[in-house]
mmCIF file of C-alpha atoms in Angstrom:
data_model
loop_
_atom_site.group_PDB
_atom_site.id
_atom_site.type_symbol
_atom_site.label_atom_id
_atom_site.label_comp_id
_atom_site.label_asym_id
_atom_site.label_seq_id
_atom_site.Cartn_x
_atom_site.Cartn_y
_atom_site.Cartn_z
ATOM 1 C CA MET A 1 -151.933 66.977 -62.976
ATOM 2 C CA GLN A 2 -151.712 65.814 -66.951
ATOM 3 C CA GLN A 3 -150.781 69.675 -67.549
ATOM 4 C CA LYS A 4 -148.288 69.966 -65.282
ATOM 5 C CA PHE A 5 -146.833 66.570 -65.887
ATOM 6 C CA GLN A 6 -146.414 67.628 -70.371
ATOM 7 C CA ASN A 7 -145.658 70.659 -69.373
ATOM 8 C CA GLN A 8 -142.494 68.428 -67.072
ATOM 9 C CA LYS A 9 -141.375 67.141 -69.848
ATOM 10 C CA ALA A 10 -137.790 66.889 -71.051
ATOM 11 C CA THR A 11 -137.961 68.248 -75.270
ATOM 12 C CA THR A 12 -134.699 66.384 -76.994
ATOM 13 C CA HIS A 13 -133.517 68.006 -79.500
ATOM 14 C CA ASN A 14 -131.917 65.833 -82.799
ATOM 15 C CA LYS A 15 -129.081 67.445 -83.898
ATOM 16 C CA THR A 16 -128.763 67.245 -88.031
ATOM 17 C CA LYS A 17 -126.135 65.655 -89.854
ATOM 18 C CA PRO A 18 -124.254 67.614 -92.176
ATOM 19 C CA ASN A 19 -125.868 66.234 -96.092
ATOM 20 C CA TRP A 20 -122.134 65.203 -97.131
ATOM 21 C CA TRP A 21 -121.548 62.782 -94.216
ATOM 22 C CA THR A 22 -122.113 58.935 -94.868
ATOM 23 C CA GLU A 23 -122.495 55.470 -93.196
ATOM 24 C CA GLN A 24 -119.200 54.941 -93.927
ATOM 25 C CA LEU A 25 -117.756 58.217 -92.509
ATOM 26 C CA GLU A 26 -118.765 56.623 -89.274
ATOM 27 C CA ILE A 27 -117.602 53.920 -89.125
ATOM 28 C CA HIS A 28 -114.319 55.290 -90.136
ATOM 29 C CA LYS A 29 -115.051 57.731 -87.318
ATOM 30 C CA LYS A 30 -114.796 55.115 -84.923
ATOM 31 C CA LYS A 31 -112.390 53.295 -86.006
ATOM 32 C CA VAL A 32 -109.810 56.539 -85.498
ATOM 33 C CA ARG A 33 -111.280 57.018 -82.273
ATOM 34 C CA ALA A 34 -110.629 53.028 -81.031
ATOM 35 C CA LEU A 35 -106.644 53.603 -82.572
ATOM 36 C CA ARG A 36 -106.236 56.802 -80.427
ATOM 37 C CA ARG A 37 -107.519 54.729 -77.885
ATOM 38 C CA ARG A 38 -105.439 51.153 -78.315
ATOM 39 C CA ALA A 39 -102.147 53.626 -78.733
ATOM 40 C CA GLN A 40 -102.726 55.479 -75.475
ATOM 41 C CA ARG A 41 -103.568 52.683 -73.302
ATOM 42 C CA ALA A 42 -100.666 50.497 -75.603
ATOM 43 C CA PRO A 43 -97.652 49.166 -73.231
ATOM 44 C CA GLU A 44 -94.811 51.608 -73.593
ATOM 45 C CA ILE A 45 -92.680 48.916 -75.984
ATOM 46 C CA GLU A 46 -95.823 49.317 -78.953
ATOM 47 C CA ARG A 47 -96.889 53.097 -78.048
ATOM 48 C CA GLN A 48 -94.848 54.483 -80.982
ATOM 49 C CA ALA A 49 -96.017 51.558 -83.352
ATOM 50 C CA ARG A 50 -99.398 52.278 -82.884
ATOM 51 C CA TYR A 51 -98.886 55.838 -82.803
ATOM 52 C CA GLN A 52 -97.873 55.533 -86.470
ATOM 53 C CA VAL A 53 -100.937 53.184 -87.457
ATOM 54 C CA PHE A 54 -103.259 55.988 -85.913
ATOM 55 C CA LYS A 55 -101.497 58.969 -87.703
ATOM 56 C CA LYS A 56 -101.530 56.811 -90.919
ATOM 57 C CA GLU A 57 -105.670 55.607 -90.074
ATOM 58 C CA LYS A 58 -106.342 59.550 -88.872
ATOM 59 C CA ALA A 59 -105.443 60.997 -92.144
ATOM 60 C CA LYS A 60 -106.891 58.673 -94.647
ATOM 61 C CA TYR A 61 -109.850 59.870 -92.325
ATOM 62 C CA LYS A 62 -109.153 63.598 -92.999
ATOM 63 C CA ARG A 63 -108.602 62.734 -96.652
ATOM 64 C CA HIS A 64 -112.303 61.221 -96.483
ATOM 65 C CA ILE A 65 -113.809 63.975 -94.625
ATOM 66 C CA LYS A 66 -112.463 66.431 -97.558
ATOM 67 C CA GLN A 67 -113.888 64.204 -100.420
ATOM 68 C CA ALA A 68 -116.945 63.698 -98.916
ATOM 69 C CA LYS A 69 -117.379 68.076 -98.924
ATOM 70 C CA ASN A 70 -116.117 68.788 -101.945
ATOM 71 C CA MET A 71 -118.997 66.381 -103.783
ATOM 72 C CA GLY A 72 -121.408 67.288 -101.489
ATOM 73 C CA TRP A 73 -120.693 71.135 -102.062
ATOM 74 C CA ARG A 74 -120.449 70.084 -106.313
ATOM 75 C CA LYS A 75 -124.289 68.440 -105.877
ATOM 76 C CA PHE A 76 -125.375 71.722 -103.815
ATOM 77 C CA CYS A 77 -123.813 73.331 -106.542
ATOM 78 C CA SER A 78 -124.980 72.071 -109.821
ATOM 79 C CA ALA A 79 -128.443 71.464 -108.655
ATOM 80 C CA ALA A 80 -129.168 75.762 -108.538
ATOM 81 C CA SER A 81 -132.658 76.774 -110.415
ATOM 82 C CA HIS A 82 -132.085 80.663 -109.786
ATOM 83 C CA PRO A 83 -128.618 82.516 -110.344
ATOM 84 C CA TYR A 84 -128.674 84.345 -106.849
ATOM 85 C CA GLY A 85 -130.154 81.521 -104.994
ATOM 86 C CA LYS A 86 -129.034 79.478 -101.981
ATOM 87 C CA GLN A 87 -125.937 78.939 -103.886
ATOM 88 C CA TYR A 88 -124.807 82.293 -105.162
ATOM 89 C CA LYS A 89 -124.881 83.094 -101.170
ATOM 90 C CA ALA A 90 -123.280 80.458 -99.659
ATOM 91 C CA ALA A 91 -120.410 81.179 -101.991
ATOM 92 C CA PHE A 92 -120.357 85.348 -101.678
ATOM 93 C CA ARG A 93 -121.950 85.829 -98.337
ATOM 94 C CA LYS A 94 -120.557 85.117 -94.886
ATOM 95 C CA SER A 95 -122.420 81.892 -94.194
ATOM 96 C CA VAL A 96 -120.161 79.944 -95.587
ATOM 97 C CA PHE A 97 -116.753 79.420 -94.867
ATOM 98 C CA PRO A 98 -114.500 80.686 -98.299
ATOM 99 C CA SER A 99 -112.613 77.557 -98.274
ATOM 100 C CA GLN A 100 -115.758 75.869 -98.855
ATOM 101 C CA ILE A 101 -116.241 77.273 -102.026
ATOM 102 C CA PRO A 102 -116.953 74.607 -104.302
ATOM 103 C CA TYR A 103 -115.086 74.037 -107.530
ATOM 104 C CA LEU A 104 -117.194 74.044 -110.570
ATOM 105 C CA ILE A 105 -117.338 70.288 -112.303
ATOM 106 C CA ASN A 106 -115.898 72.007 -115.413
ATOM 107 C CA SER A 107 -113.063 73.857 -113.504
ATOM 108 C CA ASP A 108 -109.714 72.132 -112.187
ATOM 109 C CA PRO A 109 -110.044 71.083 -108.559
ATOM 110 C CA LYS A 110 -106.289 72.039 -107.603
ATOM 111 C CA GLU A 111 -106.431 75.895 -108.482
ATOM 112 C CA SER A 112 -106.471 78.082 -106.034
ATOM 113 C CA LEU A 113 -109.716 79.505 -104.073
ATOM 114 C CA GLN A 114 -109.352 82.972 -106.545
ATOM 115 C CA GLU A 115 -109.416 81.269 -109.248
ATOM 116 C CA ALA A 116 -112.815 78.591 -107.708
ATOM 117 C CA ALA A 117 -114.454 82.446 -107.507
ATOM 118 C CA GLN A 118 -113.714 84.179 -110.438
ATOM 119 C CA ASN A 119 -114.920 80.702 -112.828
ATOM 120 C CA ILE A 120 -118.078 81.350 -110.294
ATOM 121 C CA LEU A 121 -118.571 84.554 -111.353
ATOM 122 C CA ASP A 122 -117.620 83.704 -115.107
ATOM 123 C CA GLN A 123 -120.073 81.930 -115.126
ATOM 124 C CA ILE A 124 -123.037 83.967 -113.266
ATOM 125 C CA PHE A 125 -122.403 86.988 -115.378
ATOM 126 C CA PHE A 126 -121.484 86.505 -118.691
ATOM 127 C CA SER A 127 -118.685 88.114 -120.636
ATOM 128 C CA PRO A 128 -120.813 90.654 -123.790
ATOM 129 C CA ALA A 129 -120.338 88.807 -127.523
ATOM 130 C CA ILE A 130 -118.466 92.197 -128.920
ATOM 131 C CA PRO A 131 -116.091 93.437 -126.169
ATOM 132 C CA THR A 132 -115.386 96.978 -125.308
ATOM 133 C CA ASN A 133 -112.112 99.003 -126.199
ATOM 134 C CA PHE A 134 -111.840 101.877 -123.957
ATOM 135 C CA ASN A 135 -108.697 103.054 -124.956
ATOM 136 C CA LEU A 136 -110.021 104.646 -128.336
ATOM 137 C CA THR A 137 -110.297 107.472 -127.114
ATOM 138 C CA THR A 138 -106.574 109.493 -127.726
ATOM 139 C CA SER A 139 -105.443 113.303 -126.627
ATOM 140 C CA THR A 140 -104.610 115.987 -129.193
ATOM 141 C CA GLN A 141 -102.860 117.776 -125.833
ATOM 142 C CA PRO A 142 -99.451 116.994 -124.999
ATOM 143 C CA PRO A 143 -98.674 115.350 -122.108
ATOM 144 C CA ASP A 144 -97.771 117.716 -118.788
ATOM 145 C CA PRO A 145 -94.710 118.087 -118.083
ATOM 146 C CA PRO A 146 -92.494 117.093 -115.176
ATOM 147 C CA ILE A 147 -93.409 118.583 -112.058
ATOM 148 C CA SER A 148 -89.858 119.551 -110.444
ATOM 149 C CA PRO A 149 -88.968 120.626 -106.892
#
């Protein structure tokens, strides 16, 4: 009988939140949802004004989320102990979207994703101390004549 009861137990699944999610973001989310509900249920006269308040607050909320994500990724990348560890895999494999590639601490956050990826590559693969010039070889043969039809 006890065995049947143990087999019948409902298993709960705890959903984990991202490491950048904070209590302030949770409060802000609830505030934005409340403003949306108030705007939807407002009388026709007040509805437009309440929607404007809701839209402004939603824009602030989205901006705070973006800032929290960027800071979370910066912390994640600055904690790298191995150049080809989790951070490298997150930046250059399919497990993470390109828009989530964090910017390095010493780079400009307004640059494009391609420039940010180039900065990461420059940090991982150092350039040689003595640059190699591949244009030193010259040919003694004259150039080929152009092809005429």
